Coordinates of C-alpha atoms in Angstrom, one line a residue:
Chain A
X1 CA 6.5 -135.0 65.2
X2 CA 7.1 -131.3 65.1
X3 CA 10.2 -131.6 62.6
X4 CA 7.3 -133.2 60.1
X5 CA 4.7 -130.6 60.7
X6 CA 7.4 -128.4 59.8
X7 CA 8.4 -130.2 56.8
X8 CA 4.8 -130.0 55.2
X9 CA 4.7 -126.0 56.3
X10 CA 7.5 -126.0 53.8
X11 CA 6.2 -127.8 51.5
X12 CA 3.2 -125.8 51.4
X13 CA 4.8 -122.5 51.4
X14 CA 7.0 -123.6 48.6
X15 CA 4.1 -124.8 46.3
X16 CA 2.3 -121.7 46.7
X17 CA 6.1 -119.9 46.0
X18 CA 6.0 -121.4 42.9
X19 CA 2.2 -121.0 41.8
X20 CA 3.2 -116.8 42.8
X21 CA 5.9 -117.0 39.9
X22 CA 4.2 -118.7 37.5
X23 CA 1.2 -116.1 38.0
X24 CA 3.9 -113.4 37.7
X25 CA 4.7 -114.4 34.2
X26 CA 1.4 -114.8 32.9
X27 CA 0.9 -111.9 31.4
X28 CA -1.2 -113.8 28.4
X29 CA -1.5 -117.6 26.9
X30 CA -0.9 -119.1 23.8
X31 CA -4.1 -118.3 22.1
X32 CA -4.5 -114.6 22.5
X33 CA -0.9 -114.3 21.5
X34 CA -1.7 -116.0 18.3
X35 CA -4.8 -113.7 17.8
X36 CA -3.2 -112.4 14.6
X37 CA -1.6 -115.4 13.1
X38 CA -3.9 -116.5 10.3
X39 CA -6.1 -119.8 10.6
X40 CA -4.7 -123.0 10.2
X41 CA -6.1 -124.5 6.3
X42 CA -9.0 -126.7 7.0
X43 CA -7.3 -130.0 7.0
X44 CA -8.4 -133.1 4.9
X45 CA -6.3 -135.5 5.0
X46 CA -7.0 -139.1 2.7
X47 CA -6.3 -142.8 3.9
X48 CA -3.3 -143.4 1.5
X49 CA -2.8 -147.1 2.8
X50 CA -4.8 -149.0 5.4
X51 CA -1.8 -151.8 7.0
X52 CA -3.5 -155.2 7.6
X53 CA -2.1 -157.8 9.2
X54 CA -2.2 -157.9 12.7
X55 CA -4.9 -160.0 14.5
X56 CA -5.7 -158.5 17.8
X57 CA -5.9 -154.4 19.4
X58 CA -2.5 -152.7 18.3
X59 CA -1.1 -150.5 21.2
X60 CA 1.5 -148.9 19.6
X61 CA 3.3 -147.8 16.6
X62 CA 6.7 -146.0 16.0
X63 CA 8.4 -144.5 12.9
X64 CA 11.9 -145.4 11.2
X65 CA 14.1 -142.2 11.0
X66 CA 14.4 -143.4 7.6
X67 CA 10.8 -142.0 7.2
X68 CA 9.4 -145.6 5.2
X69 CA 9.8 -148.2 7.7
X70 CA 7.4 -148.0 11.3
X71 CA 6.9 -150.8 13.8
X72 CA 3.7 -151.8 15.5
X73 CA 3.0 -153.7 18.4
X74 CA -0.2 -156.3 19.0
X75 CA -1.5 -158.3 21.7
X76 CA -1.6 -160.4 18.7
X77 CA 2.1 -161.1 20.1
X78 CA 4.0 -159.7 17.2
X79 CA 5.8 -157.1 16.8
X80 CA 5.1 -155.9 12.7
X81 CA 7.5 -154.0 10.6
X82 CA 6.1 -152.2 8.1
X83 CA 7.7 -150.6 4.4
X84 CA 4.6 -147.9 4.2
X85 CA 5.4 -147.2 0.5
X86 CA 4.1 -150.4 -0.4
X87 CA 2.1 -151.5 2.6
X88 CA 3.9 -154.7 2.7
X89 CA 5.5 -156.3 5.7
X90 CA 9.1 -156.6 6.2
X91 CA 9.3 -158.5 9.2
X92 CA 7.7 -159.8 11.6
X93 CA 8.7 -160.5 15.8
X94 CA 7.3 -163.1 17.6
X95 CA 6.7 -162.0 21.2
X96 CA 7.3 -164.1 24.4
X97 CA 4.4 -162.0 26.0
X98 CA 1.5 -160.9 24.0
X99 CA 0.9 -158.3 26.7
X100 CA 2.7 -155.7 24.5
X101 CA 2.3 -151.9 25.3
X102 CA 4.5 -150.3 23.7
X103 CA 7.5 -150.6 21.0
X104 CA 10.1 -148.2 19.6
X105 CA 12.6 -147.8 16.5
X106 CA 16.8 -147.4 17.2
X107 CA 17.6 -144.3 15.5
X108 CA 19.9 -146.5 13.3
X109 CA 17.2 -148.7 12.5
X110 CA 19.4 -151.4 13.6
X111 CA 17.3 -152.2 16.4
X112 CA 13.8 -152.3 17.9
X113 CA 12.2 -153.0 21.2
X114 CA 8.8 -153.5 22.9
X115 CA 7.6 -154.5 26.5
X116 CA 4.3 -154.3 28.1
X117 CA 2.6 -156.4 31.5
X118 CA 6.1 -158.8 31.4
X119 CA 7.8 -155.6 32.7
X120 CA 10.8 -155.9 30.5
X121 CA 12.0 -154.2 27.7
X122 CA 13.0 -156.1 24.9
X123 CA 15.5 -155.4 22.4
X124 CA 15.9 -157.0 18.7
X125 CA 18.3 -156.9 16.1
X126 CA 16.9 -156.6 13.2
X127 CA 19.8 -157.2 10.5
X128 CA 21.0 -160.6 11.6
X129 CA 20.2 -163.0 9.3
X130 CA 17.6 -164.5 11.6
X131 CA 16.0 -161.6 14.1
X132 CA 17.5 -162.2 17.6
X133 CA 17.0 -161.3 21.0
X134 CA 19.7 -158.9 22.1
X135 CA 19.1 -157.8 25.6
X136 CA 15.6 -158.5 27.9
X137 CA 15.9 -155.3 30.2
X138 CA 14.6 -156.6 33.4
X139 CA 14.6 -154.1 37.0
X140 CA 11.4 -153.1 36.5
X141 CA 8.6 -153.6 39.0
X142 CA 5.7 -152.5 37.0
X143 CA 4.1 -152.7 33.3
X144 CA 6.4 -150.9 30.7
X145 CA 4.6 -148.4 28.8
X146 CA 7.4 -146.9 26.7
X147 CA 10.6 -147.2 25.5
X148 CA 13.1 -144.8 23.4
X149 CA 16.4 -145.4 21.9
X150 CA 18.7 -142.8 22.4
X151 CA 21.5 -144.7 20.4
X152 CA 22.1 -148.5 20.0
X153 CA 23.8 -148.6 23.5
X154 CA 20.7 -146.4 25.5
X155 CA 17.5 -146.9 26.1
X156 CA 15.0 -144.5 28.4
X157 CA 12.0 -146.6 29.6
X158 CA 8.9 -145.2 31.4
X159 CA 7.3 -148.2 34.0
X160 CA 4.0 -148.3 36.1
X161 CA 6.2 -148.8 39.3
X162 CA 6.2 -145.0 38.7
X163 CA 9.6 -144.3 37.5
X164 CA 11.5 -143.7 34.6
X165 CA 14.8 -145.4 33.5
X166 CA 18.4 -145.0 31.5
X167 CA 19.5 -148.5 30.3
X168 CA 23.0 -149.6 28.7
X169 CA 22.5 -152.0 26.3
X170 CA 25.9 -153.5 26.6
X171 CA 25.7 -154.7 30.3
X172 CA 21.9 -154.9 30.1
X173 CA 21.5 -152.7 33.5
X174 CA 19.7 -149.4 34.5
X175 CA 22.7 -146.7 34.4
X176 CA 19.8 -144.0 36.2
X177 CA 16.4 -144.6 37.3
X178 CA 14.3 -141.4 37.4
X179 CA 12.4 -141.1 40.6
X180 CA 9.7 -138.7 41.4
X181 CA 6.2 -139.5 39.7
X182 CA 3.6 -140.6 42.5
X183 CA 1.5 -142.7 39.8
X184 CA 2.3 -145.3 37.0
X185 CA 4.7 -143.3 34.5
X186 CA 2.6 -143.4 31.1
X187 CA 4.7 -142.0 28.1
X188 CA 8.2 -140.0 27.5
X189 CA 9.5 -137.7 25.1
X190 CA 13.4 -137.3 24.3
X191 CA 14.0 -133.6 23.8
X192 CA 15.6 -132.8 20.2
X193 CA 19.0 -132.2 22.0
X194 CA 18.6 -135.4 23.5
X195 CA 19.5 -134.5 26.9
X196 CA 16.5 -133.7 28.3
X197 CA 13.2 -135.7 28.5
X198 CA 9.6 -135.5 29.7
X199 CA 7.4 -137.9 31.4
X200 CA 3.5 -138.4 32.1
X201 CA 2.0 -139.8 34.6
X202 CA -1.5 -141.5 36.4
X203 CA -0.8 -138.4 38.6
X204 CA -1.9 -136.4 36.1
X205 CA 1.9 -134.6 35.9
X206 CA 4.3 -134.1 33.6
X207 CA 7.9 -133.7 34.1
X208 CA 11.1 -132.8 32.6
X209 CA 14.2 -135.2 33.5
X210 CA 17.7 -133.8 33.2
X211 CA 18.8 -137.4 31.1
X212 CA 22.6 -137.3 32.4
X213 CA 22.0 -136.0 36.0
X214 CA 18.6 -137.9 36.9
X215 CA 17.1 -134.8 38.3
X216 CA 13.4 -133.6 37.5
X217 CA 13.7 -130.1 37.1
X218 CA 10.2 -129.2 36.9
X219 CA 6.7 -130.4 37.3
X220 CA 3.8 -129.3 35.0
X221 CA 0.1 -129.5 36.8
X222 CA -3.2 -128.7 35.1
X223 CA -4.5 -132.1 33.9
X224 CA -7.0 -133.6 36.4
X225 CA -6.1 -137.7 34.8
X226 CA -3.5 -139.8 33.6
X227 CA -1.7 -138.0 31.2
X228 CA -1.2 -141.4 28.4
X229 CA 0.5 -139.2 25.7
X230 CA 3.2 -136.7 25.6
X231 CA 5.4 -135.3 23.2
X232 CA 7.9 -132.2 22.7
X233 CA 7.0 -129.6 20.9
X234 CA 9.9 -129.1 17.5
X235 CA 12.1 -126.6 18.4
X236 CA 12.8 -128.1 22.3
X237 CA 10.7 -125.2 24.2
X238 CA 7.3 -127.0 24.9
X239 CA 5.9 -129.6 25.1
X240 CA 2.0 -131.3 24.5
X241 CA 0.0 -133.7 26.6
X242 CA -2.8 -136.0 26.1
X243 CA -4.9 -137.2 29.1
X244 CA -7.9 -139.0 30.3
X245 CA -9.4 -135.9 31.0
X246 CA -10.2 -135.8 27.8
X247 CA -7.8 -132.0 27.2
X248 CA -4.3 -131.6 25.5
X249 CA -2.3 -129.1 26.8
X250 CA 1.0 -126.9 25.8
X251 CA 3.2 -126.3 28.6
X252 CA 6.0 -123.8 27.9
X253 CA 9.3 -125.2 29.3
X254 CA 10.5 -121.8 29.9
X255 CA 7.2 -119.9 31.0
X256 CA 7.3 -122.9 33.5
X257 CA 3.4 -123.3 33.0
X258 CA 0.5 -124.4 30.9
X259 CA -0.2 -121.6 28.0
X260 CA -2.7 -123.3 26.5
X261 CA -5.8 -126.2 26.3
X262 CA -6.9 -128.0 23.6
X263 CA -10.5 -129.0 24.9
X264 CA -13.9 -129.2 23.3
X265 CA -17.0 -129.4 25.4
X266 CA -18.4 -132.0 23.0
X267 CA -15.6 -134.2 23.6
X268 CA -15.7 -136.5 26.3
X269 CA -13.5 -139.1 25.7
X270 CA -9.8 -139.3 26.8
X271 CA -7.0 -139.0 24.7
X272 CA -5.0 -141.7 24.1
X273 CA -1.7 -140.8 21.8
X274 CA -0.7 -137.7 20.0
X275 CA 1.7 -136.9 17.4
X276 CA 3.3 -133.2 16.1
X277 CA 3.6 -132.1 12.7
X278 CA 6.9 -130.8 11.5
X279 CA 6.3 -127.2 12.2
X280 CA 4.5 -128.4 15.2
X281 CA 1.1 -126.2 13.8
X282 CA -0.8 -129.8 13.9
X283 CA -1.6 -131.4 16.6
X284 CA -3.2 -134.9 15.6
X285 CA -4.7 -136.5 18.9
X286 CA -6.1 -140.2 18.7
X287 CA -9.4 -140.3 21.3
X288 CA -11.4 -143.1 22.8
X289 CA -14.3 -142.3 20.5
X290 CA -12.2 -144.0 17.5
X291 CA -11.5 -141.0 16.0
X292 CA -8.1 -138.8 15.8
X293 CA -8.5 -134.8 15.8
X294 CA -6.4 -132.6 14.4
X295 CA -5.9 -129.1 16.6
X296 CA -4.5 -125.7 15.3
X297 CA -1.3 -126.0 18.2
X298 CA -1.4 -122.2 18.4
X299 CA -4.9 -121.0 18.2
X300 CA -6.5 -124.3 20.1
X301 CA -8.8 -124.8 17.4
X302 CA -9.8 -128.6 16.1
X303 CA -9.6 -128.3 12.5
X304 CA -9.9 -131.4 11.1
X305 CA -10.5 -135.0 11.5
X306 CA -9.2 -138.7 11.2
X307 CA -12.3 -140.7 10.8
X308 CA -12.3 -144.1 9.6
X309 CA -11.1 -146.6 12.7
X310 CA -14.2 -148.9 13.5
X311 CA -12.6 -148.7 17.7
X312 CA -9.9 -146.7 19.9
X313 CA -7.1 -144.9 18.1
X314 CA -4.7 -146.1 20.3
X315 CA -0.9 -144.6 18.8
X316 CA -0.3 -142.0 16.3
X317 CA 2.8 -141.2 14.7
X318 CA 4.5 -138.8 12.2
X319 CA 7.9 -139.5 10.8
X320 CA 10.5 -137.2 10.7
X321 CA 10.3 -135.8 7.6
X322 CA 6.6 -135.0 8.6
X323 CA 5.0 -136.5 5.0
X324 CA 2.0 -138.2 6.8
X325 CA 0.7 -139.3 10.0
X326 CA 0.0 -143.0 11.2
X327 CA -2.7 -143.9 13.7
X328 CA -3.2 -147.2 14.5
X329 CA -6.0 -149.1 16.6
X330 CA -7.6 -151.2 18.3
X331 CA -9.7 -152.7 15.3
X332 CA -6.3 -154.1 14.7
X333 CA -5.5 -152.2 11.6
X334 CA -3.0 -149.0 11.0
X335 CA -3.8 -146.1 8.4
X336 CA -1.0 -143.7 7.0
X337 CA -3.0 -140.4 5.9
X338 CA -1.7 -137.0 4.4
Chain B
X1 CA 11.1 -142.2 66.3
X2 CA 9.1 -145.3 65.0
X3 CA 10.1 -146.6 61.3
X4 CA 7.1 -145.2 59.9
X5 CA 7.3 -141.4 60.8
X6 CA 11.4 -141.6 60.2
X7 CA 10.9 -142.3 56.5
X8 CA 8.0 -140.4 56.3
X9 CA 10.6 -137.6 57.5
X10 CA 13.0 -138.8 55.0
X11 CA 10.2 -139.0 52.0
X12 CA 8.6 -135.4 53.3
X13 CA 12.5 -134.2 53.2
X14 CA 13.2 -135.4 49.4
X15 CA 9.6 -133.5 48.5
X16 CA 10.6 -130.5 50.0
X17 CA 14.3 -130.2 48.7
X18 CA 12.6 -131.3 44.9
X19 CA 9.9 -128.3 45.3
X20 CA 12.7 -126.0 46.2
X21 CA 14.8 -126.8 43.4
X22 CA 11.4 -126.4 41.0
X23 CA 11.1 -123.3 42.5
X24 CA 14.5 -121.8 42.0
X25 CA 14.2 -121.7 38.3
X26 CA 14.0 -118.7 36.3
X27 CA 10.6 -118.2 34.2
X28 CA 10.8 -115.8 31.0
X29 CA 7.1 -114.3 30.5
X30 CA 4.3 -116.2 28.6
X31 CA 4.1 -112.9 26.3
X32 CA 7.6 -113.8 25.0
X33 CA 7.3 -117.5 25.4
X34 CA 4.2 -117.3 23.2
X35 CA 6.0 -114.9 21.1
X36 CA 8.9 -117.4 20.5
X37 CA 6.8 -120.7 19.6
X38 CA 4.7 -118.5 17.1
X39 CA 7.9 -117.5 15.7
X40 CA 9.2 -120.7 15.2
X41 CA 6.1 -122.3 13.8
X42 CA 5.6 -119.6 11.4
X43 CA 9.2 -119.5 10.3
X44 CA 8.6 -123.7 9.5
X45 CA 5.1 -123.4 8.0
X46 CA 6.3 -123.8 4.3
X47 CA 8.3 -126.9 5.1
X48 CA 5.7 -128.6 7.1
X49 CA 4.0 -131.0 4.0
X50 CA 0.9 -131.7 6.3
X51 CA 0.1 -128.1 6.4
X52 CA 0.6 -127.3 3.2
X53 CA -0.5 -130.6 1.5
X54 CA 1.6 -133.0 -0.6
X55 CA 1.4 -132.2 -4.1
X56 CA 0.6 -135.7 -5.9
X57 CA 3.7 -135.9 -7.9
X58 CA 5.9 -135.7 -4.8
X59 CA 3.9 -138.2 -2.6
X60 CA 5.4 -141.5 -2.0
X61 CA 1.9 -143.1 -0.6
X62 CA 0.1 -141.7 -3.7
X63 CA 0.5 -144.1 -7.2
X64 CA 1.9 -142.5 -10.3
X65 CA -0.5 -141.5 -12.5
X66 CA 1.5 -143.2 -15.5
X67 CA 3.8 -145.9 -14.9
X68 CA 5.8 -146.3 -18.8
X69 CA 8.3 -149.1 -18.4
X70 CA 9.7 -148.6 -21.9

């Protein structure tokens, strides 16, 4: 009994080590440093192209690298690829579970997945002459609520059972499973090196995952909900969360620490997805109240809005070559803006 | 030792060897961190077509204003 009350000493003494050093540092935040950069343009962005097609809530959505083709996700139980030059529908997936939470692109654009309350991940190929299943990814013991392709061989998953996972696609088994998240795992983020990523979590943390060793090698605090959205910030040193406590946040990777919060008193509904523009200025943040704000990343100001979903904004996505931003919904339709 | 306090030993051993990795790391200050990210999304600013706006001529979700087949 001692040796445990001895163990939680040093747990204690440790936690408030580390909240010493991060105090240390903080010798300002984000938005007083950016005092002098000029304000972000007001920014009005127009519904180029409004993609209908599905039949039921869309949970998620994910970009080609190509920067044309996305995928969506329904609990319609199809999985929709979109060309969003024309608006038209390339293909479409039949699920075997409709209980679809998420879905992603292969880099190659070879392959897609998707997985949701089955607890598997899914993978597709997408240039056989009739779309076929190429692996179900099944250790799981929770919901999947996203998937990334690192290659056509890799895939990282993020599971309510609280951990994270590295998957060959070859033998169809977890190479690393990422343990350290107390609460369902929400969202990831690959790091532009690819060898790092970051999680969220229903414990309101965030953490960065060295991909090759399995270690976390820090833990971001400050949201008080699930954080449902994350994403690094271009450029590899930050990153930005989305959470039920209705704030986004920029933690600095190297500052070890929050620098700043994207909050608005009026707002009081949770975020549910966020996406970056290229220079990572923009911040566009889908919200339970149906709408998506745009925030100045460095000042912490909103300034602009995505109005024009009739429920939840429930994924948003920029491609790569940062020409527009999708959000799509639970009114079942998606809407590519710039 | 029961089961229940031996892996709650074990479990309390993995937290305290995870928080003392954490808090080994090196932290640069937020002044230069802050510094850095301004930096970088300045330097990228002129690239970034949401920012600056997509003229219509060069914006694959916008129609051409004249489409001459001919």
């Amino acid at each position: 009994m001692g040796e445990i009350e001895q163990m939680k000493k040093e747990a204690e003494a440790l936690k408030t080590q580390i909240e010493a050093a991060r105090k240390a540092v903080h010798d300002t935040d984000m938005a007083s440093a950016a005092s002098g950069v000029a304000p972000a343009p007001r920014v009005q962005l127009k519904t180029r192209r409004t993609l209908k097609g599905h039949l039921a809530k869309i949970y998620a959505m994910h970009w080609s690298t190509d920067n044309r083709l996305m995928v969506s996700a329904s609990q319609d139980g199809k999985l929709l690829i979109w060309d969003s030059h024309s608006g038209n529908k390339v293909n479409a997936v039949p699920l075997k579970s409709s209980w679809v939470m998420t879905c992603a692109y292969a880099p190659s654009g070879n392959l897609v997945a998707s997985g949701g309350l089955d607890n598997m991940c899914t993978v597709y190929n997408l240039k056989t002459p009739v779309i076929k299943t190429v692996k179900e990814l099944d250790a799981h013991t929770g919901y999947l609520s996203c998937a990334r392709f690192l290659s056509d061989t890799e895939v990282l998953t993020a599971s309510g059972d609280t951990t994270c996972a590295l998957w060959d696609l070859e033998t169809g088994k977890q190479k690393t499973v990422f343990l350290n998240h107390v609460g369902d795992c929400m969202c990831l983020s690959l790091s532009p090196d690819m060898n790092s990523f970051v999680s969220g979590a229903c414990d309101s943390l965030a953490k960065l995952w060295d991909i090759r060793d399995g270690q976390c090698k820090q833990t971001f605090l400050g949201h008080t909900s699930d954080i449902n959205a994350i994403s690094f910030y271009p450029g590899g040193n930050a990153i930005i969360t989305g959470s039920d406590d209705c704030t986004c946040k920029m933690y600095d990777l190297r500052a070890d620490q929050e620098v700043i919060s994207y909050q608005d008193a009026a707002l009081n509904s949770g975020v549910t997805s966020l996406a970056l523009s290229m220079s990572g200025r923009l911040i566009f943040a889908g919200y339970d109240d149906f709408n998506c704000n745009i925030w100045d990343s460095l000042k912490g100001e909103k300034v602009g809005v995505l109005s024009g979903h009739d429920n939840r904004v429930s994924c948003t996505g920029v491609p790569p070559d940062g020409m527009c931003v999708c959000t799509g919904s639970w009114d079942s339709f998606l809407k590519i803006w710039n | 030792m029961s089961n229940n306090s031996a892996s709650g030993l074990v479990s309390l051993q993995k937290s305290v060897k995870q928080l003392r990795n954490e808090a080994g790391i090196r932290r640069i200050k937020v002044s230069q961190a802050a510094a850095d990210l301004k930096t970088f999304c300045l330097q990228n600013a002129h690239k970034d077509p949401l920012l600056m706006g997509v003229p219509s001529s060069d914006n694959p979700f916008r129609p051409p204003k004249s489409c001459a087949l001919f």
